[in-house]
Short mmCIF file of C-alpha atoms in Angstrom, two decimals:
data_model
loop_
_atom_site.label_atom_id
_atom_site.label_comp_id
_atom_site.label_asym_id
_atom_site.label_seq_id
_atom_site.Cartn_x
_atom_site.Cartn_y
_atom_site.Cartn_z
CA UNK A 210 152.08 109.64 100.48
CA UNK A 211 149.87 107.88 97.43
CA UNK A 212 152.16 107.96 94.00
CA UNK A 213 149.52 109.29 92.44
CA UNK A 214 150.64 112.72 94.59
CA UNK A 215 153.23 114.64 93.07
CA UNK A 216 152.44 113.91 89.26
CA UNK A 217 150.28 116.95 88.98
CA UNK A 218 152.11 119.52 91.77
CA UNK A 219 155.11 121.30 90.84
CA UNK A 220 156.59 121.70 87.35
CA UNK A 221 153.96 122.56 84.80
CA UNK A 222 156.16 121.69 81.91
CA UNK A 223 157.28 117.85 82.53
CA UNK A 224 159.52 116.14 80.76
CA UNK A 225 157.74 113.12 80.27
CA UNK A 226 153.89 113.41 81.07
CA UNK A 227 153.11 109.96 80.43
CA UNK A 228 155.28 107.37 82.58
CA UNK A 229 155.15 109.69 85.63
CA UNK A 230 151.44 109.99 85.77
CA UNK A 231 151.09 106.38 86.80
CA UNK A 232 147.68 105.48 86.40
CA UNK A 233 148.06 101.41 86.88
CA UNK A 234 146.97 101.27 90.47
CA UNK A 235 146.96 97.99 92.64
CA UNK A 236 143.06 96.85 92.93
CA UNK A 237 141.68 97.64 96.73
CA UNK A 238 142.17 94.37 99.43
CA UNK A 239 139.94 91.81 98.93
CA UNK A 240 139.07 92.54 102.58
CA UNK A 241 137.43 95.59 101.60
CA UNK A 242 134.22 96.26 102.61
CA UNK A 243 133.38 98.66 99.22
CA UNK A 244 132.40 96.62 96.14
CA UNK A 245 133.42 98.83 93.02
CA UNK A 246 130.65 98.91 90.65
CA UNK A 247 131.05 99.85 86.89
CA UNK A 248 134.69 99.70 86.76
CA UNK A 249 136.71 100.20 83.87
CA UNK A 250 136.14 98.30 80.55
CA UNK A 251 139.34 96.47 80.13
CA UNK A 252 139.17 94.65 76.56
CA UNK A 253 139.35 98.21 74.38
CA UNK A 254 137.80 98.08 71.40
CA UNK A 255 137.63 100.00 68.29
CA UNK A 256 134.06 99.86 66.47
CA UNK A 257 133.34 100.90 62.68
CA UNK A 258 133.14 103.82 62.16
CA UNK A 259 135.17 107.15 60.41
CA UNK A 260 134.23 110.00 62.44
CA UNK A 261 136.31 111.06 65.24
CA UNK A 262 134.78 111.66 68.69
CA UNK A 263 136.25 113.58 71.87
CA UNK A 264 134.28 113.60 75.31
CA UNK A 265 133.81 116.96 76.97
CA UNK A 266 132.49 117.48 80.56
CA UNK A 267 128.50 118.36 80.18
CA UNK A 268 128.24 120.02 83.57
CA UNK A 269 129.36 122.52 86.32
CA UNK A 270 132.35 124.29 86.09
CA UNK A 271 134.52 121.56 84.26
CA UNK A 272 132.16 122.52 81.07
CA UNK A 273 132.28 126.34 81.34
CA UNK A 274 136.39 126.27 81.71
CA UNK A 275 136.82 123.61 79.19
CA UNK A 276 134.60 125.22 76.62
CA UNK A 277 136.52 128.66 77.68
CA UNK A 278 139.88 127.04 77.11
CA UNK A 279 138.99 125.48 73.56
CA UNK A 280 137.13 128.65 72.00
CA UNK A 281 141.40 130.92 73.78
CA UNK A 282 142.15 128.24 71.25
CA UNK A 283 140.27 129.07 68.02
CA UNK A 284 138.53 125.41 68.32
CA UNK A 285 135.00 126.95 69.25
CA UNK A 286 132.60 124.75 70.28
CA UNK A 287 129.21 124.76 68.52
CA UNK A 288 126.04 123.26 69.32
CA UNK A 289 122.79 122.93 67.28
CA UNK A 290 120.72 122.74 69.92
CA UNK A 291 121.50 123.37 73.70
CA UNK A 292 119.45 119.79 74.24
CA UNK A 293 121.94 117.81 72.57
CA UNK A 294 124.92 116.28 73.78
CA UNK A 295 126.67 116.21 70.15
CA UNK A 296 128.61 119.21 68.74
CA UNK A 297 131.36 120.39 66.05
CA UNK A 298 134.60 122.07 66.48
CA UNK A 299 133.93 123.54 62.79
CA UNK A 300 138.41 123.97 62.41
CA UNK A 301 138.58 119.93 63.26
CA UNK A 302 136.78 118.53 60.62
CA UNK A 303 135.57 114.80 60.98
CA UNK A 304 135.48 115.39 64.78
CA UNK A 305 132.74 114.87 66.82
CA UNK A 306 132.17 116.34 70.14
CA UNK A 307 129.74 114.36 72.87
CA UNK A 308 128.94 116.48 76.01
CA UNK A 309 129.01 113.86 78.62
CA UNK A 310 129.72 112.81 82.61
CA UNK A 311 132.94 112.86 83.44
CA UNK A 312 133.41 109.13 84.64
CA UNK A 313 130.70 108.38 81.76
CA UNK A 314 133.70 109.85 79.43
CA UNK A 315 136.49 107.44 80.98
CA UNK A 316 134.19 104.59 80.58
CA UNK A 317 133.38 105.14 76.77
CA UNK A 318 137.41 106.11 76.39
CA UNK A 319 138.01 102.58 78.27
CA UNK A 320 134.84 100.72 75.63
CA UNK A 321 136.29 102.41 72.54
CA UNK A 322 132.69 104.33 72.37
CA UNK A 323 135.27 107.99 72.51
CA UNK A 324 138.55 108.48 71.30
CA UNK A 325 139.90 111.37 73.38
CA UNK A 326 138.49 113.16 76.48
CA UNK A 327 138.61 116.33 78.29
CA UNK A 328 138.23 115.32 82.40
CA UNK A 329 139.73 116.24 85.72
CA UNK A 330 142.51 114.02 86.72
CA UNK A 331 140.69 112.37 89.83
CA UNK A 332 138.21 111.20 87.52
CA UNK A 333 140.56 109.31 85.34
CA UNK A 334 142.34 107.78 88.30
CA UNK A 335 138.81 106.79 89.96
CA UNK A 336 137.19 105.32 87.19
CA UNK A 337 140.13 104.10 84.87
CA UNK A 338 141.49 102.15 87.84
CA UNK A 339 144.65 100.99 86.07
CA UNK A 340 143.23 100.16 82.56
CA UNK A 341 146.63 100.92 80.36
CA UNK A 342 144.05 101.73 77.37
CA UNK A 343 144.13 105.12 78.99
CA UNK A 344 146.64 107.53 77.53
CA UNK A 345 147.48 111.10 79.43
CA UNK A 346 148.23 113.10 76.18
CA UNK A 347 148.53 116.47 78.51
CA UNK A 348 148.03 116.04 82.24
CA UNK A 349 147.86 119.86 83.07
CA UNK A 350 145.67 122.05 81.58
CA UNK A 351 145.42 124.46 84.38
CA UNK A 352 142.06 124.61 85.61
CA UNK A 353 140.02 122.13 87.61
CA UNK A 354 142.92 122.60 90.08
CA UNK A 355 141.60 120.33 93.48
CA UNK A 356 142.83 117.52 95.63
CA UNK A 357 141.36 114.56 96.96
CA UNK A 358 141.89 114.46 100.18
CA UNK A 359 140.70 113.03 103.99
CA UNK A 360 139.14 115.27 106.53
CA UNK A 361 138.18 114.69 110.16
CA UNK A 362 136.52 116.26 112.72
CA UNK A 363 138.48 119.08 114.71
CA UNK A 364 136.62 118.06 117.88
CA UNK A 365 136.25 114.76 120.07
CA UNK A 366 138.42 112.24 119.76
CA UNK A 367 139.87 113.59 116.79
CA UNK A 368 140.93 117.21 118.48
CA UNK A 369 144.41 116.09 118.73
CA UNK A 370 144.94 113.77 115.83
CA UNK A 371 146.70 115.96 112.96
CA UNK A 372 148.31 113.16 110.73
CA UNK A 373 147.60 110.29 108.78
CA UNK A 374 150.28 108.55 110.66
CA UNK A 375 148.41 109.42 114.34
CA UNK A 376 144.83 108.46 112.78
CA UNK A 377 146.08 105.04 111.77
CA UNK A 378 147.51 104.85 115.54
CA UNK A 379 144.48 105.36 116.72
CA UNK A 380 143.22 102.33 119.25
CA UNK A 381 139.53 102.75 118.86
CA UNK A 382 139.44 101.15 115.24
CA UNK A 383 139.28 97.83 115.51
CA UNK A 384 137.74 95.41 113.47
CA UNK A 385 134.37 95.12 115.00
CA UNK A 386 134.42 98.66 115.42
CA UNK A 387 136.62 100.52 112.13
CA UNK A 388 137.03 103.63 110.96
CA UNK A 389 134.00 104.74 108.94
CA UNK A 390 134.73 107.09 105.94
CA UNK A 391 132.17 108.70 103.74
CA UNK A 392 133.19 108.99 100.30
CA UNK A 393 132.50 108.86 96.55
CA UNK A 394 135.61 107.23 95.84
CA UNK A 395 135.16 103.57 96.50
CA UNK A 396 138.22 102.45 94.17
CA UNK A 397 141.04 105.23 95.09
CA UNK A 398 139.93 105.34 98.93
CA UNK A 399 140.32 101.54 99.87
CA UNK A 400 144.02 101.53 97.95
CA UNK A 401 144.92 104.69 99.42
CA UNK A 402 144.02 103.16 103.01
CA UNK A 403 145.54 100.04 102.29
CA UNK A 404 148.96 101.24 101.24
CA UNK A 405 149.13 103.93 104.36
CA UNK A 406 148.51 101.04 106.86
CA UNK A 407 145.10 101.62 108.07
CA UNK A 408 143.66 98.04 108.29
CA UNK A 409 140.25 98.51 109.88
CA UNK A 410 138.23 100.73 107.49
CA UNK A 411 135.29 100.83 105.94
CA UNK A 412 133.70 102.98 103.11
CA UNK A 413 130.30 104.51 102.69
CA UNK A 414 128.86 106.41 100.01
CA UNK A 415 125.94 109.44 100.97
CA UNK A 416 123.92 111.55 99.60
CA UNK A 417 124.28 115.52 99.10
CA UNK A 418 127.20 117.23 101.07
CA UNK A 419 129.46 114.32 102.51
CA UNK A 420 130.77 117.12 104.58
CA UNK A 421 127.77 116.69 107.32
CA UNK A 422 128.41 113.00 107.43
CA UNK A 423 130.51 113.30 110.65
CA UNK A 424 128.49 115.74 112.25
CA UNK A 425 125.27 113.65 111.79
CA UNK A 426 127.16 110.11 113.04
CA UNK A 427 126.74 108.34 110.12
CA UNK A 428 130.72 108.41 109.04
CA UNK A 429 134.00 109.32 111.14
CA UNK A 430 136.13 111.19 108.58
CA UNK A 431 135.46 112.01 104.50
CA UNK A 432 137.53 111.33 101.24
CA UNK A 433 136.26 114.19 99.32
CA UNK A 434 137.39 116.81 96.72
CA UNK A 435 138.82 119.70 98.32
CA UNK A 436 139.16 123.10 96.65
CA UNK A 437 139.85 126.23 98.98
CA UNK A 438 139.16 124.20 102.30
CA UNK A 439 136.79 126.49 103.02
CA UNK A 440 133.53 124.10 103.18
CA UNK A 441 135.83 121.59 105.16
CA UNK A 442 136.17 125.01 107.73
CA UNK A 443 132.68 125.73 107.86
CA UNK A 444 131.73 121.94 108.87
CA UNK A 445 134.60 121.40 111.75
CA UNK A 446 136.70 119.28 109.52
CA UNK A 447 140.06 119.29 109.12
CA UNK A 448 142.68 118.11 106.91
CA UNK A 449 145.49 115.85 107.87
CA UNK A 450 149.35 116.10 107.01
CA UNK A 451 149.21 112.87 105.03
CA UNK A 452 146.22 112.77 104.02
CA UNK A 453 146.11 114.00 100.36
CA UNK A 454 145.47 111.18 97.84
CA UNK A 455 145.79 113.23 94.92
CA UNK A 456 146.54 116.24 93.39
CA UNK A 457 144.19 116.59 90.50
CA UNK A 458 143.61 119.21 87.64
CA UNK A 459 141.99 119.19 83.72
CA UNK A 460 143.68 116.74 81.42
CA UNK A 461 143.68 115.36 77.59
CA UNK A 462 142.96 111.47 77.61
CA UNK A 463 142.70 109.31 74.50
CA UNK A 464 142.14 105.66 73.62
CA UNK A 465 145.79 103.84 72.56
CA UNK A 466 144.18 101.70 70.37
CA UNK A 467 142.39 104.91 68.35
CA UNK A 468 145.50 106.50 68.42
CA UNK A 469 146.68 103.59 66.92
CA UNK A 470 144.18 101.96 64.38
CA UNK A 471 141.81 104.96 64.08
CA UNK A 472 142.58 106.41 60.65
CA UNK A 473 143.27 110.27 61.65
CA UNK A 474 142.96 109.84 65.35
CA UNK A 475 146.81 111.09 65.66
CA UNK A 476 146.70 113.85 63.45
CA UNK A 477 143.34 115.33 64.95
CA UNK A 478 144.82 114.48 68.32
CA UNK A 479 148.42 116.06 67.24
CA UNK A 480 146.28 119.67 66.26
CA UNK A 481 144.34 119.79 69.47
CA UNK A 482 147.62 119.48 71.93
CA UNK A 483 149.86 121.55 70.07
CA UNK A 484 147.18 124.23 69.91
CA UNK A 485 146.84 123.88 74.14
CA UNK A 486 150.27 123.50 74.41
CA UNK A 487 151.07 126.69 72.73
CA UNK A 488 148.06 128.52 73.84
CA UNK A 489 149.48 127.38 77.71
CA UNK A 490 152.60 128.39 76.89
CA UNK A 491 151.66 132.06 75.99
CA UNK A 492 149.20 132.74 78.39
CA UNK A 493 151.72 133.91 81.00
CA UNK A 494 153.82 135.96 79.06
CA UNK A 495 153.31 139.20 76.85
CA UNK A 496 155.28 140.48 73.89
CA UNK A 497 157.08 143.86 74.83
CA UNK A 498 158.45 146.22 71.85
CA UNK A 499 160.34 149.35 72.64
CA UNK A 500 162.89 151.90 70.62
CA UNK A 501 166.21 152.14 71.89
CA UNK A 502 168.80 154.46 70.20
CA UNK A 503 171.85 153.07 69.31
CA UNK A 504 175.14 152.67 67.13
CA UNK A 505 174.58 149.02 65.50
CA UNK A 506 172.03 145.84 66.48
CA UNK A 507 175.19 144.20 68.58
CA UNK A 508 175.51 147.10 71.06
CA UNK A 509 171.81 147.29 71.80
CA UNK A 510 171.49 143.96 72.04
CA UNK A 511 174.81 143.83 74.60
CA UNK A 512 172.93 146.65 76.72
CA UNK A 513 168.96 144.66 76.67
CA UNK A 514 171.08 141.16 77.63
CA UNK A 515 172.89 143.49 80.49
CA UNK A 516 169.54 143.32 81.71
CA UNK A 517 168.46 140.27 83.38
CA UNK A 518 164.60 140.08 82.78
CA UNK A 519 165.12 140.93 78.97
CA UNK A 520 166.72 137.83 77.59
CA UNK A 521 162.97 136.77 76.14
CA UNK A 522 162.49 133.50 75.26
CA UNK A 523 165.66 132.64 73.43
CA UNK A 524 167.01 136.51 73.34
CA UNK A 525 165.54 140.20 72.04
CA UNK A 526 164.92 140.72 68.32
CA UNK A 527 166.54 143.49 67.40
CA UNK A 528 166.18 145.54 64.40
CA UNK A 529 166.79 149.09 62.51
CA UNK A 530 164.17 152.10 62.55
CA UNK A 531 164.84 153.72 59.19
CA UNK A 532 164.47 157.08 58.65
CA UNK A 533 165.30 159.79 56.33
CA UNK A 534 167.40 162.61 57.09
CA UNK A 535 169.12 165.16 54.96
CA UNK A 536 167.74 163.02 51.93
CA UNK A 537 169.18 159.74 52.89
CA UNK A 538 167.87 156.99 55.28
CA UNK A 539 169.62 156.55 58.16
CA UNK A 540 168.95 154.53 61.38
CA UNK A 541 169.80 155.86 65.33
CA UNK A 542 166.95 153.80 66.03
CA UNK A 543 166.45 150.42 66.70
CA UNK A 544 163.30 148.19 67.65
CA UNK A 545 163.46 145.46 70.26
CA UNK A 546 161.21 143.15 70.78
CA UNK A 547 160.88 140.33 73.45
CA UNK A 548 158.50 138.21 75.70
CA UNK A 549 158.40 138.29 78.89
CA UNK A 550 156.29 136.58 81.80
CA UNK A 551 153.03 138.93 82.87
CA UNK A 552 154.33 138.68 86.51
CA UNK A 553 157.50 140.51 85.74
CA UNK A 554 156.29 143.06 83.08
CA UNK A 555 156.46 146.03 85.40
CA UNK A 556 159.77 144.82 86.56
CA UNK A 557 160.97 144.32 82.64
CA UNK A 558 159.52 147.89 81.94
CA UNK A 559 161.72 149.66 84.04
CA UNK A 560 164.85 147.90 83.18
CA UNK A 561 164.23 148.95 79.60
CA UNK A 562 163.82 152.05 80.80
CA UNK A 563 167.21 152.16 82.05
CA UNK A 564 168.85 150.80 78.88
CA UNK A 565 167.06 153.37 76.85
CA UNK A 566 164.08 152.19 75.81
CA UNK A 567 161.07 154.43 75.19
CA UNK A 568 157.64 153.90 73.79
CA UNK A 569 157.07 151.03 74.99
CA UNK A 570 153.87 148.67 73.70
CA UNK A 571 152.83 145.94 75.47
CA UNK A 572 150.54 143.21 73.78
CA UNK A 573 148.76 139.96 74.47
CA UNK A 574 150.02 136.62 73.00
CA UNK A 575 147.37 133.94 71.52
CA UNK A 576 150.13 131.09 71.42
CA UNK A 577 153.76 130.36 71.59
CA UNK A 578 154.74 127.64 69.14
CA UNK A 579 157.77 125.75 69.85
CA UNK A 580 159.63 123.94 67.29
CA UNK A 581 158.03 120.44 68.46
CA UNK A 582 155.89 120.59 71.70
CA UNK A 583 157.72 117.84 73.80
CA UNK A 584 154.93 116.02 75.05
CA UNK A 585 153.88 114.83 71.55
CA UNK A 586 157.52 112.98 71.10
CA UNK A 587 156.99 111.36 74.04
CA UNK A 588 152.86 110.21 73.22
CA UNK A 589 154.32 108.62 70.13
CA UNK A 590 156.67 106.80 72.10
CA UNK A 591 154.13 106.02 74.82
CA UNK A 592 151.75 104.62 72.18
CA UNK A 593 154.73 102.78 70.22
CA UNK A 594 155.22 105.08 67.90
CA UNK A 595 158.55 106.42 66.28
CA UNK A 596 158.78 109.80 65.88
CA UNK A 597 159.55 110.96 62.34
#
């Protein structure tokens, strides 16, 4: 399994974001047969100049989501003219957006040319290959969701092969004769190889759907972005237990040297997470309100925490419905109100129910703000930074 694996699967609140999204990745054998063009611009700079910029994807789905995901976040993105690649988030002043390439956005993160960046994680891993001026401010921004992974044939001499492990086994690769693989991935494939044992491999790049590569006999297997699995399917390929490089999805990049000597880099960079963060936070739950009759705040509150999808995110609000009766206000009434997560609303409904609860409003949440979003603490301390 690479390391890069698990960083992105599991847990989409980690504790520290930054050290266990390795991105400083051995370089590929020497014995390679794949020379990596355009790598990664290793000596950083920072030119002159007082403007802000942040790199957003300029084409296919990336754009649409990321563009959705901004404007859920009151930080619309608006364009002058649909030709140009430079825009305004008009609520982040000084900032400049650039619609650009994904890998074209790691590069100009990497040259100093962009200060933060909006790309999928494969990209970052591909094209930053290691260079530590690459910061993950927020590695999961839930969409983009894919893997990199290998795929071989289902048929031939391949029918029975099912593993990683049983590939590399293989006799038939030898090295006058390796195993060919078709992929856009020249710096991540060759490393991946190399640390699973597979000595005799070499790496091709093609044009259009690598997926017919096999079929036409120009490649043996493909290291290639896979979604559903569904293309893989329709073109007899396979994936292999083993065989997943990466698990990649949307993520916040920024230069560490803007961060650091880019006068208002932080604070611009500080808005724009905690606005994700709590805009990520809230989009699985909904706030619930209800009426519950009762003698005082403490017994209605004993009866909703009897109740175990009611505690909310830190316990119900509870408070009096004043009325007036007989010429004084009086309260037999009181208001609740808690979040809960969207999948168990039904489930939370009913148990109000049962506690007493009637008219019951259910609305939409725009953003959950914690008191401090964890993963800036640990971006100053990534970047060298004390938190104040």
């Amino acid at each position: 399994m690479s390391m890069l694996q698990p960083f992105l699967s599991g847990s989409t609140t980690p504790s520290f974001p930054f050290k266990r999204t390795v991105l400083a990745c051995c370089a590929p054998s020497q014995q390679s047969h794949v020379a990596v063009a355009n790598g990664p611009v290793l000596d950083a700079r920072v030119p002159e100049r007082t403007e802000i910029r942040i790199g957003l994807p300029s084409k296919g789905r990336m754009t649409s989501d990321t563009l959705d995901l901004l404007e859920d976040c009151q930080l619309s993105v608006k364009q002058v003219n649909k030709r140009q690649y430079v825009a305004k988030i008009p609520q982040l002043a000084n900032l400049e957006v650039w619609l650009q390439r994904e890998k074209d956005i790691v590069r100009k993160l990497a040259s100093g040319d962009l200060d933060l960046g909006i790309v999928g994680f494969d990209t970052v891993s591909e094209y930053g290959q290691g260079n530590e001026e690459l910061v993950l401010v927020h590695d999961a921004l839930e969409y983009g969701d894919c893997r990199l992974s290998l795929a071989i044939p289902k048929y031939g001499i391949f029918e029975n092969i099912n593993s990683l492990e049983e590939l590399a086994q293989m006799p038939q690769w030898t090295a006058e004769k390796p195993l060919r693989v078709a992929t856009g991935f020249t710096y991540l494939g060759p490393k991946f190889m190399k640390e699973n044992g597979l000595k005799y491999v070499t790496f091709s790049t093609a044009d259009g759907a690598l997926e017919a590569a096999p079929a036409m006999g120009i490649a043996d297997a493909i290291l290639d972005l896979v979604s559903s699995g569904t293309t893989l399917k329709e073109n007899n390929l396979k994936e292999i237990e083993g065989g997943i490089v990466l698990e990649s999805q949307a993520v916040l990049v920024a230069s560490r040297k803007a961060l650091i000597q880019r006068k208002g880099a932080l604070d611009i960079t500080r808005e724009i997470l905690e606005r994700l963060e709590a805009h990520l936070r809230a989009v699985g739950q909904v706030m619930v309100t209800a009426n519950i009759r009762g003698s005082s705040a403490e017994e209605v509150a004993e009866r909703i925490l009897s109740q175990p999808s009611l505690s909310g995110l830190q316990g119900p609000t509870v408070s009096p419905v004043l009325c007036k009766r007989d010429g004084k206000v009086a309260s037999d009434y009181f208001a609740i109100v808690i979040c809960v997560p969207k999948k168990a609303l039904y489930e939370s409904v009913q148990q109000l129910r049962l506690v007493g609860g009637s008219g019951v409003l259910v609305s939409p949440l725009t953003y959950i703000f914690e008191e401090e979003t964890p993963r800036w603490r640990e971006l100053l301390r990534e970047i060298g930074l004390s938190p104040l």
